[in-house]
Coordinates of C-alpha atoms in Angstrom, one line a residue:
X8 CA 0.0 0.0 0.0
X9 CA 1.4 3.3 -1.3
X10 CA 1.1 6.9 1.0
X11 CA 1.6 10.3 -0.8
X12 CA 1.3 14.0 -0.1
X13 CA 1.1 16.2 -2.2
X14 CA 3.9 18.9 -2.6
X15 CA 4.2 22.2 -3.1
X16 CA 8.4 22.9 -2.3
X17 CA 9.9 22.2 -6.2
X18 CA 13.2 23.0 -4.9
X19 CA 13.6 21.2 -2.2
X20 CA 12.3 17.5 -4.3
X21 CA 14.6 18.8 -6.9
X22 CA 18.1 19.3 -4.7
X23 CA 17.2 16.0 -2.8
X24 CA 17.2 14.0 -7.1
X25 CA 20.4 16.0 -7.5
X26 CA 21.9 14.5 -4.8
X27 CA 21.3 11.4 -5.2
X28 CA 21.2 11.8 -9.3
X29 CA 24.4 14.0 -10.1
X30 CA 23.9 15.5 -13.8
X31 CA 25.3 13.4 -16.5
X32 CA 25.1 10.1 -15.1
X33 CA 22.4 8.9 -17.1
X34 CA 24.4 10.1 -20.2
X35 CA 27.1 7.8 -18.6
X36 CA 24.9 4.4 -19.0
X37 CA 25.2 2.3 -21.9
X38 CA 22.0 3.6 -23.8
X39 CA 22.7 1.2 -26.6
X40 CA 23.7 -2.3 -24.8
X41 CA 20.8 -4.7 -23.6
X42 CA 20.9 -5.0 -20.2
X43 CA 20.0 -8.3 -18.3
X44 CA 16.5 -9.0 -16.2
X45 CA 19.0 -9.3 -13.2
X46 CA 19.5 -7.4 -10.5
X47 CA 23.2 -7.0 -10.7
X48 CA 22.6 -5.0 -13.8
X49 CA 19.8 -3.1 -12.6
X50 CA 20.5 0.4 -11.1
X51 CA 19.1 1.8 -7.8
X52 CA 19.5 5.5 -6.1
X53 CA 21.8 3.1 -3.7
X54 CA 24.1 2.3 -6.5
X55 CA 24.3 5.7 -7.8
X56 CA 25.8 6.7 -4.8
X57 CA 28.1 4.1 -3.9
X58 CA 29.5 4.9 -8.2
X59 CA 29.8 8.9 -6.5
X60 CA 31.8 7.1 -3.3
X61 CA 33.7 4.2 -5.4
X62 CA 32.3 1.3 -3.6
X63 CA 30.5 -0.2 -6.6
X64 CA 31.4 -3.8 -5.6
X65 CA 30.6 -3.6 -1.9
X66 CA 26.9 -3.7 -2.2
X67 CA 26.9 -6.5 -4.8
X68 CA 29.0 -8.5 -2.3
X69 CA 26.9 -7.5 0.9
X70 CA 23.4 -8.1 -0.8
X71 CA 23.5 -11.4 -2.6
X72 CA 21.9 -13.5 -0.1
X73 CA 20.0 -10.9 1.9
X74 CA 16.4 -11.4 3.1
X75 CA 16.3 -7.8 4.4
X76 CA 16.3 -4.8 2.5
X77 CA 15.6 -1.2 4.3
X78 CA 14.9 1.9 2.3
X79 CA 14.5 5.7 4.0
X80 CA 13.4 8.4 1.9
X81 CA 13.4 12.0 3.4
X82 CA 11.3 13.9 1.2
X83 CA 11.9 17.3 1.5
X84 CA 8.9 20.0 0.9
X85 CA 5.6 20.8 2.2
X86 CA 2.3 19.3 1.6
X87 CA -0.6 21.5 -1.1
X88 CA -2.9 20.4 1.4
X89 CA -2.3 20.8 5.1
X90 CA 1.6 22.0 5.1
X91 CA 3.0 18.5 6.1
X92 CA 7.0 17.7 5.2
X93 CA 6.8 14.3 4.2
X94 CA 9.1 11.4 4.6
X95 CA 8.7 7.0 4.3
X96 CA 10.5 4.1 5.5
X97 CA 9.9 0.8 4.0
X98 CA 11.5 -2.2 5.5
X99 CA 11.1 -5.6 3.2
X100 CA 12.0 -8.8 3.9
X101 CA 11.0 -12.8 3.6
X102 CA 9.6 -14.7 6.5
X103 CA 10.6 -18.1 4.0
X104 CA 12.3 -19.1 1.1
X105 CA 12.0 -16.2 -1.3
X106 CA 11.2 -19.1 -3.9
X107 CA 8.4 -19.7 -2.2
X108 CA 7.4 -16.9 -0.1
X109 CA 6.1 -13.2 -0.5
X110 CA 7.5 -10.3 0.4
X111 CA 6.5 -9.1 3.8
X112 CA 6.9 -4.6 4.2
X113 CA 6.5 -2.6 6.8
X114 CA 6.1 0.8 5.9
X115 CA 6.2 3.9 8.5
X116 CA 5.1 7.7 7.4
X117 CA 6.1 9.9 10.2
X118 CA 5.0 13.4 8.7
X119 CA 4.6 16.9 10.4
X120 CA 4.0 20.7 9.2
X121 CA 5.7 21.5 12.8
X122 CA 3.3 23.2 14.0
X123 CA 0.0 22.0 14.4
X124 CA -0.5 19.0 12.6
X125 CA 1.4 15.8 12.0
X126 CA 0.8 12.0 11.1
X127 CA 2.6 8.7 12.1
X128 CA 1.2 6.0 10.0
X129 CA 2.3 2.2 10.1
X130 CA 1.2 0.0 7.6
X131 CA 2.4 -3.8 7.7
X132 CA 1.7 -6.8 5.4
X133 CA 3.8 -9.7 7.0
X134 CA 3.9 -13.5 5.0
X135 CA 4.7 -16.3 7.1
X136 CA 6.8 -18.9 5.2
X137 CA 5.3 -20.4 1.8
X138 CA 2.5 -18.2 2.7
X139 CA 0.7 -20.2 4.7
X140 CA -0.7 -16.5 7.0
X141 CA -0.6 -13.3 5.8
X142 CA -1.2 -10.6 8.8
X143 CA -1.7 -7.0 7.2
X144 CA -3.0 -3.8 9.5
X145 CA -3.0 0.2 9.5
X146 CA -1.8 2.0 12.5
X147 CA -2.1 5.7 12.9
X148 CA -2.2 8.3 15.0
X149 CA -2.7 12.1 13.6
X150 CA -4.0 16.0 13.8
X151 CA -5.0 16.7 10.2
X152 CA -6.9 18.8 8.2
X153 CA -10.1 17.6 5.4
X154 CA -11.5 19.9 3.1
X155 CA -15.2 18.5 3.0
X156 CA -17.9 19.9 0.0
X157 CA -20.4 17.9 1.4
X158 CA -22.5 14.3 -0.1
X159 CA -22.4 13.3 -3.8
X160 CA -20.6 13.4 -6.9
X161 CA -21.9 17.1 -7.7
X162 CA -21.0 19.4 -5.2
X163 CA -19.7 23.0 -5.5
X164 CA -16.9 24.8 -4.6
X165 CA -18.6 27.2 -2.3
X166 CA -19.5 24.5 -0.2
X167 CA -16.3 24.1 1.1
X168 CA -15.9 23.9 4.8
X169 CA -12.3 22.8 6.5
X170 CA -12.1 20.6 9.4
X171 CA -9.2 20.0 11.4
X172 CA -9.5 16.6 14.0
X173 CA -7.3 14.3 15.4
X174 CA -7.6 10.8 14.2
X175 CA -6.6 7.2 15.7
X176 CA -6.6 4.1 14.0
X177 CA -6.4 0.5 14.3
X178 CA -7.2 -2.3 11.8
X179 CA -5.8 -5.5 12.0
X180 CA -6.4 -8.6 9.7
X181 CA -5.3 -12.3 10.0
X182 CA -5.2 -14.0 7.2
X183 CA -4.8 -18.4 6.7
X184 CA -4.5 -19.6 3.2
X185 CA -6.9 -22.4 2.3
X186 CA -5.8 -22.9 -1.3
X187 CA -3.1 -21.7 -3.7
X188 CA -3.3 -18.2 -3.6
X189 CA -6.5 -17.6 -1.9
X190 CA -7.1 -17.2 1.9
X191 CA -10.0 -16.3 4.4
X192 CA -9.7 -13.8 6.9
X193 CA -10.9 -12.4 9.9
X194 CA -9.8 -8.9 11.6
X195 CA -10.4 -6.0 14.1
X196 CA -11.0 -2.3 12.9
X197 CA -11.3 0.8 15.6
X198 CA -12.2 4.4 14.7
X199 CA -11.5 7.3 16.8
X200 CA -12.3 10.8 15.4
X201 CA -12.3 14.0 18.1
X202 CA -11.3 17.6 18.6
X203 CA -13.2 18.8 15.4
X204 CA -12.8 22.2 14.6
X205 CA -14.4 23.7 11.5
X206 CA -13.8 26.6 9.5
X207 CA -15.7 28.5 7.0
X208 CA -14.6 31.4 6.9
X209 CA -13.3 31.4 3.0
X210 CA -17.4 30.4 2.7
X211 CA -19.5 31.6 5.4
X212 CA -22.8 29.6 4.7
X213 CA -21.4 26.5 4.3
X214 CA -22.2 23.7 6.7
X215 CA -22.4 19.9 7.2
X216 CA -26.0 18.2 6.6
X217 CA -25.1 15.0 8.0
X218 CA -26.1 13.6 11.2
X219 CA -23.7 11.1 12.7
X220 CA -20.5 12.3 13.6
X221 CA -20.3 15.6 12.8
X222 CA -20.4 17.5 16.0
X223 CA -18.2 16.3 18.7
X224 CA -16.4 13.2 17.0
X225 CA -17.4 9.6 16.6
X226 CA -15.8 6.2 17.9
X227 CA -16.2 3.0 15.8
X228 CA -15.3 -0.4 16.6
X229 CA -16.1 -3.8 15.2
X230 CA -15.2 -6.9 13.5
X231 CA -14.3 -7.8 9.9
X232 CA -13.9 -11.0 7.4
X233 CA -12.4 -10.9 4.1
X234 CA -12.0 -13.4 1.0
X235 CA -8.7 -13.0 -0.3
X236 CA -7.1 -13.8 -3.5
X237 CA -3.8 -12.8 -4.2
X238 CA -1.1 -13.7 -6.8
X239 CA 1.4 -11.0 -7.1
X240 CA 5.1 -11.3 -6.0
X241 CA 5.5 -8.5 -4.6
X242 CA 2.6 -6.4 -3.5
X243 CA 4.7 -2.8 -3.3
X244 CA 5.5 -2.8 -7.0
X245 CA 3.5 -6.0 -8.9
X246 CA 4.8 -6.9 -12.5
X247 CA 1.8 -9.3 -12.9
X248 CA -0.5 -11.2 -11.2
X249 CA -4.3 -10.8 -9.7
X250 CA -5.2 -9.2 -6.5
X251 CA -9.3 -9.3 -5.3
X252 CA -10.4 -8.8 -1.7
X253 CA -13.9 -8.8 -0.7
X254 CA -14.4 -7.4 2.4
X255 CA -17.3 -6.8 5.1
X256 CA -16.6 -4.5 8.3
X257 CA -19.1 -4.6 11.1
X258 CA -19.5 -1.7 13.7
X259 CA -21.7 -2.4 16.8
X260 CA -21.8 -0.9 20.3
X261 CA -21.5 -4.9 21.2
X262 CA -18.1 -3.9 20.0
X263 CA -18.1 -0.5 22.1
X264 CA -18.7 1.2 18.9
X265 CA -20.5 4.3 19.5
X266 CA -23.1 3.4 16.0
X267 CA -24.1 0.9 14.3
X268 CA -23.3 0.8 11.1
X269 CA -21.2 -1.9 8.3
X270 CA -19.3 -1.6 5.3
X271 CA -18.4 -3.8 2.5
X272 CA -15.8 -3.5 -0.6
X273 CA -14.7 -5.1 -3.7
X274 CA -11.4 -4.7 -4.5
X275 CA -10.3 -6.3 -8.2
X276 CA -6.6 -5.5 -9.3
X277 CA -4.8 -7.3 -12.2
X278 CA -0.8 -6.3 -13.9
X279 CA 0.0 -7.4 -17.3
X280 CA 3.9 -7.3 -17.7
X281 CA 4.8 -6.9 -21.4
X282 CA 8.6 -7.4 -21.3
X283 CA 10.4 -9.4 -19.7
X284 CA 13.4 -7.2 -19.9
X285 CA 12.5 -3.9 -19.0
X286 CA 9.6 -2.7 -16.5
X287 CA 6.7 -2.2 -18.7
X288 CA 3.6 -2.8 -17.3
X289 CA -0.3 -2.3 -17.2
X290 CA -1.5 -2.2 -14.1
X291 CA -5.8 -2.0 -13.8
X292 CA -7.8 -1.4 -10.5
X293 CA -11.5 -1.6 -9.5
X294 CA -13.1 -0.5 -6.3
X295 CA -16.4 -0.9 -5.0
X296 CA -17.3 0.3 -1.6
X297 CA -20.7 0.7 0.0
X298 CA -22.1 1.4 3.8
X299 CA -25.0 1.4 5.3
X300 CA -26.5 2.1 8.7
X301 CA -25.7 4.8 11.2
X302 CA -22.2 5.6 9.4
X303 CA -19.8 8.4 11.5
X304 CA -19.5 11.2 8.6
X305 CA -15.5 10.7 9.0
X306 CA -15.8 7.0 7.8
X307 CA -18.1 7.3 4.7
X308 CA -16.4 6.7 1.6
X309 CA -14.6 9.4 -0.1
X310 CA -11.7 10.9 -2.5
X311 CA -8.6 9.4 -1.6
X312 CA -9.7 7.6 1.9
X313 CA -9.6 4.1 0.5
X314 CA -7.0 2.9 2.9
X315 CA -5.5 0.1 1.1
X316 CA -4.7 2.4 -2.0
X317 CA -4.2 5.6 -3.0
X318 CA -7.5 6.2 -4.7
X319 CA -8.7 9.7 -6.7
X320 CA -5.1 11.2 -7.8
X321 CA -5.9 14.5 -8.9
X322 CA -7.9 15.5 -6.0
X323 CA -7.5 16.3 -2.6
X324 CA -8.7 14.0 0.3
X325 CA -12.2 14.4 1.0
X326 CA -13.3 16.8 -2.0
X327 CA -16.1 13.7 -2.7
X328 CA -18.0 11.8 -0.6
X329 CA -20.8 9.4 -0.4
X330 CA -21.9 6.5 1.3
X331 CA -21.3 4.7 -1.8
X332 CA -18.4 4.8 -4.2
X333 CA -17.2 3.0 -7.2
X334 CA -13.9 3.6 -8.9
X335 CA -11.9 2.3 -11.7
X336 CA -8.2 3.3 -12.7
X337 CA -5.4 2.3 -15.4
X338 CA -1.9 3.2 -14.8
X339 CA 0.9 2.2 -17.7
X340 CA 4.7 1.8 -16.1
X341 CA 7.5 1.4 -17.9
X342 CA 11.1 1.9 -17.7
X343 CA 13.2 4.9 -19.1
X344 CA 16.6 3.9 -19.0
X345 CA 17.8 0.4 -19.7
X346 CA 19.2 0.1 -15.7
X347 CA 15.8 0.7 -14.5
X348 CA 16.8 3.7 -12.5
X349 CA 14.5 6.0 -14.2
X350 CA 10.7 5.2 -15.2
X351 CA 7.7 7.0 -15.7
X352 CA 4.1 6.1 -15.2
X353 CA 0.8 7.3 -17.5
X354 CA -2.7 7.2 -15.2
X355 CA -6.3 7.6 -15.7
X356 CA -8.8 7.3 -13.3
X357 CA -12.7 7.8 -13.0
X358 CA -14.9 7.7 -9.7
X359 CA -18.5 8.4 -8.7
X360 CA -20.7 8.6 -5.1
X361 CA -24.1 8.1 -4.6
X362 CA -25.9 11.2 -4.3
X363 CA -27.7 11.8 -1.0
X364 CA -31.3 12.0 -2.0
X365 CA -31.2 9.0 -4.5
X366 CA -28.9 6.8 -3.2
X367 CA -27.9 6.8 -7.0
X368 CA -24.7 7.0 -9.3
X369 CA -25.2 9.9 -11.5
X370 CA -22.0 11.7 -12.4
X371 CA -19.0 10.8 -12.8
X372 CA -15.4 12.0 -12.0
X373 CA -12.5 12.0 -14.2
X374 CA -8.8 12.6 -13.8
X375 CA -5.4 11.4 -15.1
X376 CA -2.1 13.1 -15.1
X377 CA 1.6 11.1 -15.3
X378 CA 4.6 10.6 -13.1
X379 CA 8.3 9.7 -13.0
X380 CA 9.8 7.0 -10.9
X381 CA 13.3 6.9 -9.2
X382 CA 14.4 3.1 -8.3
X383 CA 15.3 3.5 -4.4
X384 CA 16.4 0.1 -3.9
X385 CA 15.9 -2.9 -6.7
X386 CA 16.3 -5.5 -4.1
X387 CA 12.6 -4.8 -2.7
X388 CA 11.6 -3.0 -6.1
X389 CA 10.7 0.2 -4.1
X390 CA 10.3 3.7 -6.0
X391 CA 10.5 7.1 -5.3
X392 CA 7.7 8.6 -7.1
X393 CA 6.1 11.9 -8.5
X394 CA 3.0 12.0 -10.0
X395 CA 1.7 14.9 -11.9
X396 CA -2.5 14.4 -11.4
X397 CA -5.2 16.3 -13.2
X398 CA -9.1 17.0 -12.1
X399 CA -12.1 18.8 -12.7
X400 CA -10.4 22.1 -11.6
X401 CA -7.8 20.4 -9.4
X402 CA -4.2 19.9 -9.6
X403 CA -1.4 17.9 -7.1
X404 CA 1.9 16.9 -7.5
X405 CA 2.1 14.2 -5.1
X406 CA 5.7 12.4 -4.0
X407 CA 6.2 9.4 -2.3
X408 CA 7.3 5.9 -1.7
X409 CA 6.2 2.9 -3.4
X410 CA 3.3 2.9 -6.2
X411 CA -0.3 4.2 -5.7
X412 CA -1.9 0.1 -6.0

């Protein structure tokens, strides 16, 4: 699972590439020689810099037989949306024979604006050997801001109304494979929204028209059970394979949940790798997620707040909402230089929510936009990546770690 913010320091992005990618040093590659599908001849940010300090052959040496790769990427720069300076650390390893075994991450998001806000996010997806349990979860604890335009797929801009709130979260799944590739699942989820401040002075009028959860906070907790079908490789950056969770969350007070209410999702993903050589690769995505019941306002379904993917580039988190969403996307990744230390990424998406009065899809929501990749370390496959997204009058640069699905 991939965590992004979107930027708005160019220089400070920029002087961090230049450090790690001195000018020329692409011109220094052998354009014109095939390169191997190994990872001895694929280039990494790690490489680059051990070329700068002349110790080329210690990593080769040091990394042959590893099962633990480790990857820190200090994003300098603020966020477009609440100010935040961003950085990830991604920690891969196997828990078994790579032969036979996944790749296990855990990935940690420590961000702050140093002031008011900040997040510390911790998102792990362990597999036991041959993949016999696969135990994935989402920590966090946060003060962050949401632009909110209210319900539906066709809401205005003079609706906006800011609230800032502090968050905590915890969902944890276990997960037992019962046949190749496909596991059942049970889990915990907890939802803790409080403090809420609003703010609407940019738009004076505007309000919430919601009931649940929209005055002093709201606490959720409940059960879940998923089906789960997965065949990638490796789940942070998947050449191929077929990903499809179906998922149903239950939130009772039998649970201590302050409302009842449940949530189920449909989540289809498939890669087609077209080379075996270089990194090209299409990558599709569908998303179905619907609630019902007494849901907290903080927990319907919205732009970017699928938490198992970075859903909606192009807008900002929260700028739709519904208590129903579908989503589709199609993302196109390929390699620019022969290493794979460059690549770049193409991306459309579309998205829609139930309106409020029908319960009905009837717009929908385009965006695209494209992105460049920077290989951090080719032993787990993880990027550093900027992505260029375009909506209906929206635009973010986002920059990260690790691919949006």
């Amino acid at each position: 699972m991939a965590r992004k913010s979107g930027i708005s320091s160019l220089p400070g992005l920029f002087g961090a590439i230049l450090i790690i990618f001195p000018p020329g040093y692409v011109n220094g590659q052998e354009m014109g020689k095939p390169v191997s599908d190994t990872l001895t001849a694929r280039k990494d940010a790690i490489d680059v810099v051990l070329h700068i300090i002349k110790k080329d052959s210690a990593r080769t040496k040091k990394y042959s037989d590893k099962k633990f790769f480790f990857s820190l990427a200090p994003l300098a720069g603020g966020s477009g949306e609440q100010g935040l300076s961003l950085s990830s650390i991604n920690a891969s390893f196997y828990l078994g024979d790579p032969a036979t075994t996944k790749m296990s991450n855990i990935n940690f998001y420590p961000n702050t604006n140093f002031s008011s806000l900040f997040q510390f996010i911790i998102d792990p997806n362990l597999w036991a050997s041959e993949n016999r349990w696969n135990i994935n979860g989402n920590f966090e604890i946060s003060r962050i801001q949401q632009e909110t335009y209210g319900m539906g797929s066709n809401t205005f801009p003079d609706s906006l109304l800011t609230i800032d709130f502090n968050q905590l979260r915890t969902y944890i799944e276990i997960n037992r494979k019962i046949l190749r590739n496909l596991f059942i699942g049970a889990g915990y989820k907890l939802d803790k929204y409080y403090n809420l401040d609003y703010d609407n002075e940019t738009y004076p009028g505007s309000s919430i028209d919601y009931e649940y959860g929209t005055t002093g906070g709201s606490f959720s907790s409940g059960i879940s059970f998923n089906l789960l079908y997965d065949s990638r490789k490796n789940p942070i950056n998947s050449l191929q394979g077929l990903y499809t969770n179906a998922h149903l969350r239950i939130s009772s007070p039998m649970f201590g949940s302050e409302y009842t209410w449940n949530s189920i999702t449909l989540d289809i993903r498939k890669y087609f790798r077209f080379s075996r050589v270089r990194h090209r690769t299409l990558a599709l995505w569908g998303l179905y997620w619907s609630t019902w019941g007494e849901v907290p306002y903080l927990d319907l379904p919205g732009s970017r707040l699928y938490p198992e993917g970075l859903s909606g580039r192009g807008y900002k988190r929260g700028r739709y909402r519904g208590k129903k969403m579908i989503y589709g996307e199609a993302e196109y990744r390929f390699d620019i230089t022969n290493s794979g230390l460059l690549g770049a990424v193409m991306f459309v998406n579309v998205q829609s929510f139930s309106e409020p009065e029908t319960e009905n899809f009837e717009y929908l929501i385009p965006a695209g936009g494209i992105g460049l990749r920077l290989k951090f370390n080719k032993y787990s496959d993880s990027n550093i990546t900027s992505d260029f997204a375009f909506g209906k009058n929206s635009f973010i640069w986002y920059v990260g770690l690790n691919e949006a699905f």
